[in-house]
Short mmCIF file of C-alpha atoms in Angstrom, two decimals:
data_model
loop_
_atom_site.label_atom_id
_atom_site.label_comp_id
_atom_site.label_asym_id
_atom_site.label_seq_id
_atom_site.Cartn_x
_atom_site.Cartn_y
_atom_site.Cartn_z
CA MET A 254 -63.94 32.42 -40.09
CA ARG A 255 -60.93 34.56 -40.76
CA GLY A 256 -61.17 38.20 -39.92
CA VAL A 257 -61.40 40.70 -42.74
CA ARG A 258 -58.60 43.18 -42.67
CA ALA A 259 -59.67 46.80 -42.71
CA ARG A 260 -57.91 49.20 -44.95
CA ASN A 261 -55.66 50.64 -42.27
CA GLY A 262 -56.30 48.32 -39.35
CA PRO A 263 -56.21 44.72 -38.21
CA PRO A 264 -58.52 42.02 -39.55
CA GLU A 265 -62.10 42.02 -38.31
CA ASN A 266 -62.96 39.76 -35.37
CA VAL A 267 -59.35 40.16 -34.14
CA ILE A 268 -58.76 42.08 -30.96
CA ALA A 269 -55.85 44.47 -31.29
CA PHE A 270 -53.93 45.73 -28.29
CA PRO A 271 -52.32 49.07 -28.76
CA ASP A 272 -49.56 48.33 -26.22
CA ARG A 273 -48.54 46.00 -23.36
CA THR A 274 -50.08 48.31 -20.77
CA ALA A 275 -53.53 47.76 -22.17
CA GLN A 276 -52.89 44.02 -22.36
CA ALA A 277 -51.89 43.97 -18.70
CA GLN A 278 -55.05 45.86 -17.78
CA LEU A 279 -57.27 43.33 -19.56
CA PHE A 280 -55.44 40.30 -18.15
CA PRO A 281 -54.08 41.33 -14.78
CA MET A 282 -51.52 38.92 -13.16
CA THR A 283 -50.89 38.76 -9.46
CA ARG A 284 -47.23 38.34 -8.24
CA TYR A 285 -46.91 35.17 -6.16
CA ARG A 286 -45.80 35.58 -2.57
CA HIS A 287 -45.29 32.61 -0.26
CA GLU A 288 -46.06 33.34 3.32
CA ILE A 289 -44.11 31.11 5.74
CA GLY A 290 -46.24 30.06 8.59
CA ALA A 291 -45.14 29.23 12.08
CA ASP A 292 -45.31 25.46 11.49
CA GLU A 293 -43.28 25.63 8.29
CA SER A 294 -40.74 27.90 9.93
CA ARG A 295 -40.26 25.38 12.72
CA ARG A 296 -39.79 22.57 10.17
CA ILE A 297 -37.11 24.55 8.32
CA GLN A 298 -35.32 25.28 11.57
CA ARG A 299 -35.38 21.62 12.53
CA PHE A 300 -33.96 20.67 9.11
CA LEU A 301 -31.12 23.17 9.46
CA TYR A 302 -30.39 21.92 12.96
CA VAL A 303 -30.20 18.33 11.65
CA VAL A 304 -27.80 19.35 8.85
CA ALA A 305 -25.58 21.29 11.26
CA ALA A 306 -25.59 18.46 13.80
CA GLY A 307 -24.79 15.86 11.13
CA THR A 308 -21.90 17.92 9.78
CA THR A 309 -20.52 18.49 13.26
CA ALA A 310 -20.83 14.80 14.12
CA PHE A 311 -19.05 13.82 10.87
CA VAL A 312 -16.14 16.16 11.62
CA LEU A 313 -15.90 14.93 15.21
CA ILE A 314 -15.91 11.28 14.09
CA LEU A 315 -13.07 11.96 11.64
CA LEU A 316 -11.13 13.84 14.30
CA VAL A 317 -11.51 11.08 16.89
CA ALA A 318 -10.64 8.42 14.31
CA PHE A 319 -7.55 10.38 13.26
CA LEU A 320 -6.36 10.88 16.84
CA THR A 321 -6.98 7.26 17.84
CA ALA A 322 -5.73 5.68 14.60
CA ASP A 323 -2.74 4.16 16.41
CA ARG A 324 -5.14 1.99 18.42
CA TRP A 325 -7.87 0.81 16.09
CA LEU A 326 -5.59 0.27 13.09
CA LEU A 327 -3.72 -2.36 15.10
CA LEU A 328 -6.87 -4.47 15.01
CA ILE A 329 -6.05 -5.23 11.35
CA SER A 330 -4.01 -8.42 11.16
CA HIS A 331 -0.71 -8.64 9.30
CA GLU A 332 -2.29 -11.25 7.02
CA SER A 333 -5.20 -8.97 6.09
CA GLU A 334 -2.79 -6.12 5.47
CA ARG A 335 -0.66 -8.34 3.24
CA ARG A 336 -3.61 -9.62 1.19
CA PHE A 337 -4.80 -6.08 0.62
CA VAL A 338 -1.50 -4.63 -0.55
CA ASP A 339 0.18 -7.53 -2.40
CA ARG A 340 -1.52 -6.88 -5.73
CA TYR A 341 -0.48 -3.22 -5.72
CA VAL A 342 3.10 -3.94 -4.68
CA MET A 343 3.47 -6.51 -7.44
CA LEU A 344 1.93 -4.11 -9.96
CA VAL A 345 4.40 -1.38 -9.08
CA LYS A 346 7.31 -3.80 -9.07
CA ASP A 347 6.44 -5.31 -12.46
CA ARG A 348 5.72 -2.03 -14.24
CA PHE A 349 8.07 0.52 -12.73
CA LEU A 350 10.99 -1.27 -11.07
CA GLU A 351 13.85 -3.27 -12.55
CA PRO A 352 14.94 -6.33 -10.54
CA GLY A 353 18.39 -6.14 -9.03
CA ASP A 354 21.28 -8.57 -9.34
CA PRO A 355 20.22 -12.08 -8.18
CA VAL A 356 23.39 -12.35 -6.07
CA LEU A 357 22.49 -9.15 -4.23
CA GLN A 358 18.87 -10.27 -3.87
CA ASP A 359 19.90 -13.54 -2.21
CA TYR A 360 22.43 -11.84 0.05
CA VAL A 361 20.12 -9.05 1.27
CA GLU A 362 17.24 -11.48 1.71
CA ASP A 363 19.37 -13.85 3.80
CA LEU A 364 20.79 -11.01 5.91
CA THR A 365 17.29 -9.67 6.53
CA ARG A 366 16.12 -13.10 7.65
CA ARG A 367 19.02 -13.41 10.10
CA ILE A 368 18.49 -9.94 11.56
CA ALA A 369 14.73 -10.48 11.82
CA ALA A 370 15.30 -13.62 13.91
CA ASP A 371 16.92 -11.43 16.58
CA MET A 372 14.00 -8.96 16.55
CA HIS A 373 11.27 -11.57 17.16
CA PRO A 374 8.59 -10.28 14.76
CA PRO A 375 4.98 -11.53 15.04
CA GLN A 376 4.45 -14.96 13.52
CA ASP A 377 1.91 -13.67 10.98
CA LEU A 378 4.28 -10.95 9.73
CA ASN A 379 5.73 -12.24 6.46
CA ILE A 380 8.74 -10.10 5.54
CA ARG A 381 9.61 -9.95 1.85
CA VAL A 382 12.65 -8.16 0.50
CA HIS A 383 12.90 -6.73 -3.01
CA VAL A 384 16.31 -5.63 -4.30
CA VAL A 385 15.83 -3.37 -7.32
CA LYS A 386 18.11 -1.21 -9.41
CA GLY A 387 18.44 2.44 -8.55
CA PRO A 388 20.37 5.00 -6.52
CA PRO A 389 20.70 4.65 -2.73
CA ASN A 390 17.45 4.21 -0.84
CA ALA A 391 15.45 1.73 1.21
CA ALA A 392 11.83 1.73 2.32
CA ALA A 393 9.37 -0.42 4.23
CA THR A 394 5.79 -0.43 3.08
CA LEU A 395 2.53 -2.20 3.88
CA GLY A 396 2.36 -5.96 4.11
CA GLY A 397 5.94 -6.44 5.30
CA HIS A 398 7.49 -5.46 1.95
CA ILE A 399 10.97 -3.93 2.14
CA PHE A 400 12.52 -2.39 -0.97
CA VAL A 401 16.31 -2.00 -1.14
CA LEU A 402 17.85 -0.13 -4.06
CA GLU A 403 21.23 -1.39 -5.22
CA GLY A 404 22.83 2.02 -4.77
CA LEU A 405 22.45 1.62 -1.03
CA LEU A 406 24.95 -1.24 -1.02
CA HIS A 407 27.47 1.03 -2.72
CA VAL A 408 27.06 3.74 -0.08
CA LEU A 409 27.32 1.27 2.81
CA ASP A 410 30.74 -0.32 2.96
CA SER A 411 30.08 -3.21 5.35
CA GLU A 412 27.56 -5.87 6.24
CA ASN A 413 27.04 -4.28 9.66
CA SER A 414 25.95 -0.93 8.25
CA LEU A 415 23.59 -2.66 5.82
CA ALA A 416 22.21 -4.74 8.69
CA MET A 417 21.48 -1.51 10.61
CA VAL A 418 19.40 -0.18 7.72
CA LEU A 419 17.56 -3.46 7.27
CA ALA A 420 16.86 -3.64 11.01
CA HIS A 421 15.52 -0.08 10.87
CA GLU A 422 13.07 -1.00 8.10
CA LEU A 423 12.16 -4.21 9.91
CA ALA A 424 11.36 -2.15 13.01
CA HIS A 425 8.95 -0.01 10.96
CA CYS A 426 7.15 -3.18 9.84
CA ILE A 427 7.04 -4.68 13.34
CA ASN A 428 5.79 -1.41 14.84
CA ARG A 429 3.09 -1.13 12.12
CA ASP A 430 4.34 2.32 11.11
CA PRO A 431 3.35 1.99 7.41
CA LEU A 432 -0.21 1.03 8.36
CA ARG A 433 -0.53 3.90 10.81
CA SER A 434 0.74 6.42 8.27
CA VAL A 435 -1.55 5.13 5.52
CA GLY A 436 -4.55 5.11 7.86
CA ARG A 437 -4.07 8.73 8.82
CA GLY A 438 -3.52 9.67 5.19
CA LEU A 439 -6.81 8.08 4.12
CA LEU A 440 -8.69 9.87 6.89
CA LEU A 441 -7.11 13.14 5.81
CA ASP A 442 -8.17 12.41 2.23
CA ILE A 443 -11.77 11.98 3.36
CA ALA A 444 -11.71 15.21 5.33
CA LEU A 445 -10.14 17.25 2.53
CA SER A 446 -12.44 15.76 -0.10
CA SER A 447 -15.46 16.68 2.02
CA ALA A 448 -14.14 20.22 2.20
CA GLY A 449 -13.72 20.37 -1.58
CA SER A 450 -9.93 20.08 -1.58
CA GLY A 451 -7.69 17.44 -3.07
CA GLY A 452 -6.18 15.29 -0.36
CA LEU A 453 -4.03 13.00 -2.49
CA ALA A 454 -0.85 15.02 -2.17
CA SER A 455 -1.26 15.30 1.59
CA SER A 456 -1.84 11.58 2.04
CA GLN A 457 1.19 10.77 -0.11
CA LEU A 458 3.27 13.04 2.11
CA LEU A 459 2.06 11.23 5.23
CA ILE A 460 2.68 7.86 3.64
CA ARG A 461 6.23 8.75 2.71
CA ARG A 462 7.17 10.36 6.00
CA TYR A 463 7.24 8.82 9.44
CA SER A 464 7.03 10.92 12.55
CA ARG A 465 10.14 11.85 14.49
CA GLU A 466 9.04 9.51 17.27
CA GLN A 467 8.60 6.60 14.83
CA GLU A 468 12.04 7.17 13.31
CA ALA A 469 13.67 7.41 16.74
CA ALA A 470 11.98 4.21 17.90
CA ALA A 471 13.07 2.39 14.73
CA ASP A 472 16.65 3.58 15.28
CA GLN A 473 16.67 2.24 18.83
CA ASP A 474 15.15 -1.10 17.84
CA ALA A 475 17.67 -1.43 15.01
CA LEU A 476 20.58 -0.59 17.30
CA LEU A 477 19.50 -3.27 19.76
CA ALA A 478 19.17 -5.81 16.94
CA LEU A 479 22.62 -4.89 15.59
CA ASN A 480 24.25 -5.40 18.99
CA THR A 481 22.34 -8.64 19.53
CA HIS A 482 23.44 -10.07 16.19
CA TYR A 483 27.10 -8.97 16.07
CA GLY A 484 27.89 -8.31 19.73
CA HIS A 485 28.68 -4.65 19.00
CA VAL A 486 27.21 -1.67 17.11
CA GLY A 487 30.01 -0.90 14.67
CA GLY A 488 28.64 0.57 11.43
CA ALA A 489 25.42 1.79 13.05
CA THR A 490 25.86 5.40 11.93
CA ARG A 491 27.50 4.75 8.54
CA LEU A 492 24.41 5.60 6.49
CA PHE A 493 23.82 8.88 8.29
CA GLU A 494 27.48 9.80 8.00
CA ALA A 495 27.22 9.18 4.24
CA LEU A 496 24.09 11.36 4.06
CA ARG A 497 25.50 14.18 6.18
CA PRO A 498 27.27 15.99 3.28
CA PHE A 499 23.89 16.37 1.57
CA ASP A 500 22.70 19.24 3.76
CA SER A 501 20.09 21.80 2.77
CA LYS A 502 22.67 23.87 0.85
CA SER A 503 23.88 21.01 -1.33
CA LEU A 504 20.50 19.31 -1.85
CA PRO A 505 19.68 21.19 -5.08
CA ASP A 506 22.75 19.59 -6.68
CA ALA A 507 22.18 16.14 -5.18
CA ARG A 508 20.63 13.29 -7.10
CA GLY A 509 16.88 12.93 -6.76
CA SER A 510 16.92 9.73 -4.72
CA VAL A 511 19.55 11.06 -2.32
CA ARG A 512 17.59 14.30 -1.97
CA GLU A 513 14.44 12.30 -1.18
CA MET A 514 16.24 10.09 1.33
CA VAL A 515 17.61 13.10 3.21
CA SER A 516 14.22 14.84 3.19
CA THR A 517 12.47 11.80 4.65
CA HIS A 518 15.21 11.26 7.27
CA PRO A 519 15.58 14.74 8.78
CA ALA A 520 18.01 15.90 11.47
CA VAL A 521 20.83 13.55 10.46
CA ASN A 522 23.30 14.94 13.02
CA ARG A 523 20.76 14.63 15.81
CA ARG A 524 20.09 10.99 14.94
CA ILE A 525 23.80 10.17 14.84
CA GLU A 526 24.20 11.70 18.28
CA ALA A 527 21.15 9.83 19.62
CA ILE A 528 22.52 6.50 18.35
CA ARG A 529 25.95 7.11 19.86
CA THR A 530 24.44 8.23 23.17
CA SER A 531 22.21 5.16 23.35
CA ALA A 532 25.13 2.86 22.58
CA ALA A 533 27.24 4.49 25.28
CA ASP A 534 24.42 4.35 27.84
CA ASN A 535 23.94 0.63 27.19
CA GLY A 536 27.64 -0.16 27.09
CA TRP A 537 27.54 -1.35 23.47
CA PRO A 538 30.96 -0.93 21.83
CA ALA A 539 31.55 -0.03 18.20
CA LEU A 540 34.06 -2.60 16.96
CA GLU A 541 35.42 -3.53 13.54
CA THR A 542 32.78 -4.19 10.93
CA ARG A 543 32.40 -7.20 8.66
CA PRO A 544 33.04 -6.63 4.93
CA TYR A 545 30.70 -7.80 2.22
CA PRO A 546 31.30 -11.37 0.97
CA ASP A 547 33.46 -11.68 -2.13
CA GLU A 548 30.55 -12.58 -4.40
CA VAL A 549 28.67 -9.48 -3.27
CA ARG A 550 31.65 -7.22 -3.95
CA THR A 551 31.99 -8.80 -7.38
CA ALA A 552 28.31 -8.18 -8.12
CA LEU A 553 28.61 -4.57 -6.94
CA GLY A 554 31.65 -4.05 -9.14
CA SER A 555 29.67 -5.07 -12.21
CA ALA A 556 26.51 -3.20 -11.20
CA ASP A 557 24.70 -0.80 -13.49
CA PRO A 558 26.36 2.66 -13.18
CA SER A 559 22.92 4.20 -12.61
CA SER A 560 22.75 2.29 -9.33
CA LYS A 561 25.91 3.92 -8.02
CA PRO A 562 25.68 7.13 -5.99
#
């Protein structure tokens, strides 16, 4: 039955509350308080200890893996490395790079094969050379892939100086430098991601740059290969002499690829001096260099202007 409203009041059979204070007095509510007992306190402490120990162990594992990467990464075979990276190398080559002149491709590929024979690479290391259009640069990456930009052949004026660069990149592949750099970069990515930071830029920096020790070792291996192949080390410092004008003051006006090449090959003067000192210590003379074959010079003369420095 509905309540009947009084003239100046609420309907009958309906309880009216003048204010919230009266309502609270009729229906009192008790504020909840959780008392933590001794057993529960011990369980919480144990949980926090486990979290802290797990975090510490994770950081220590990453640190040990990072510091010992040079050892355990070498357990990966060249064949496994090649199978992993081939699809990505081909993707980049097909989508972003323009193939170079076939004459230059054949020449650089043949020269690389001849120099590699004097460096005795592992049997399962399959070296593949890619000559592509672009300003001067060269790089070795995972899986034994070596990229040579056509502009490099314009900067280097002899077969000997080109052989020195190719031997340097071959040394990086033989010494597993790309794999070591990538491995450390991935570990750094994991660590930075766990800390809430983006690690991609850092890993790319590590991938692009080799350590001073790796560069020095590659220089020495290349110098030995150059002397073994030609009987002297003429042309060994030609690339660095060509890069020397692009110092820190002139870099802002240099072309992007040249600027990148200088930044990833620091201390040019020091490396020139180290090469000359090593050659003198070993009694390796610097004799007359061998010019490019006629067909190579013809191909370079008709090259795309964008490939010239």
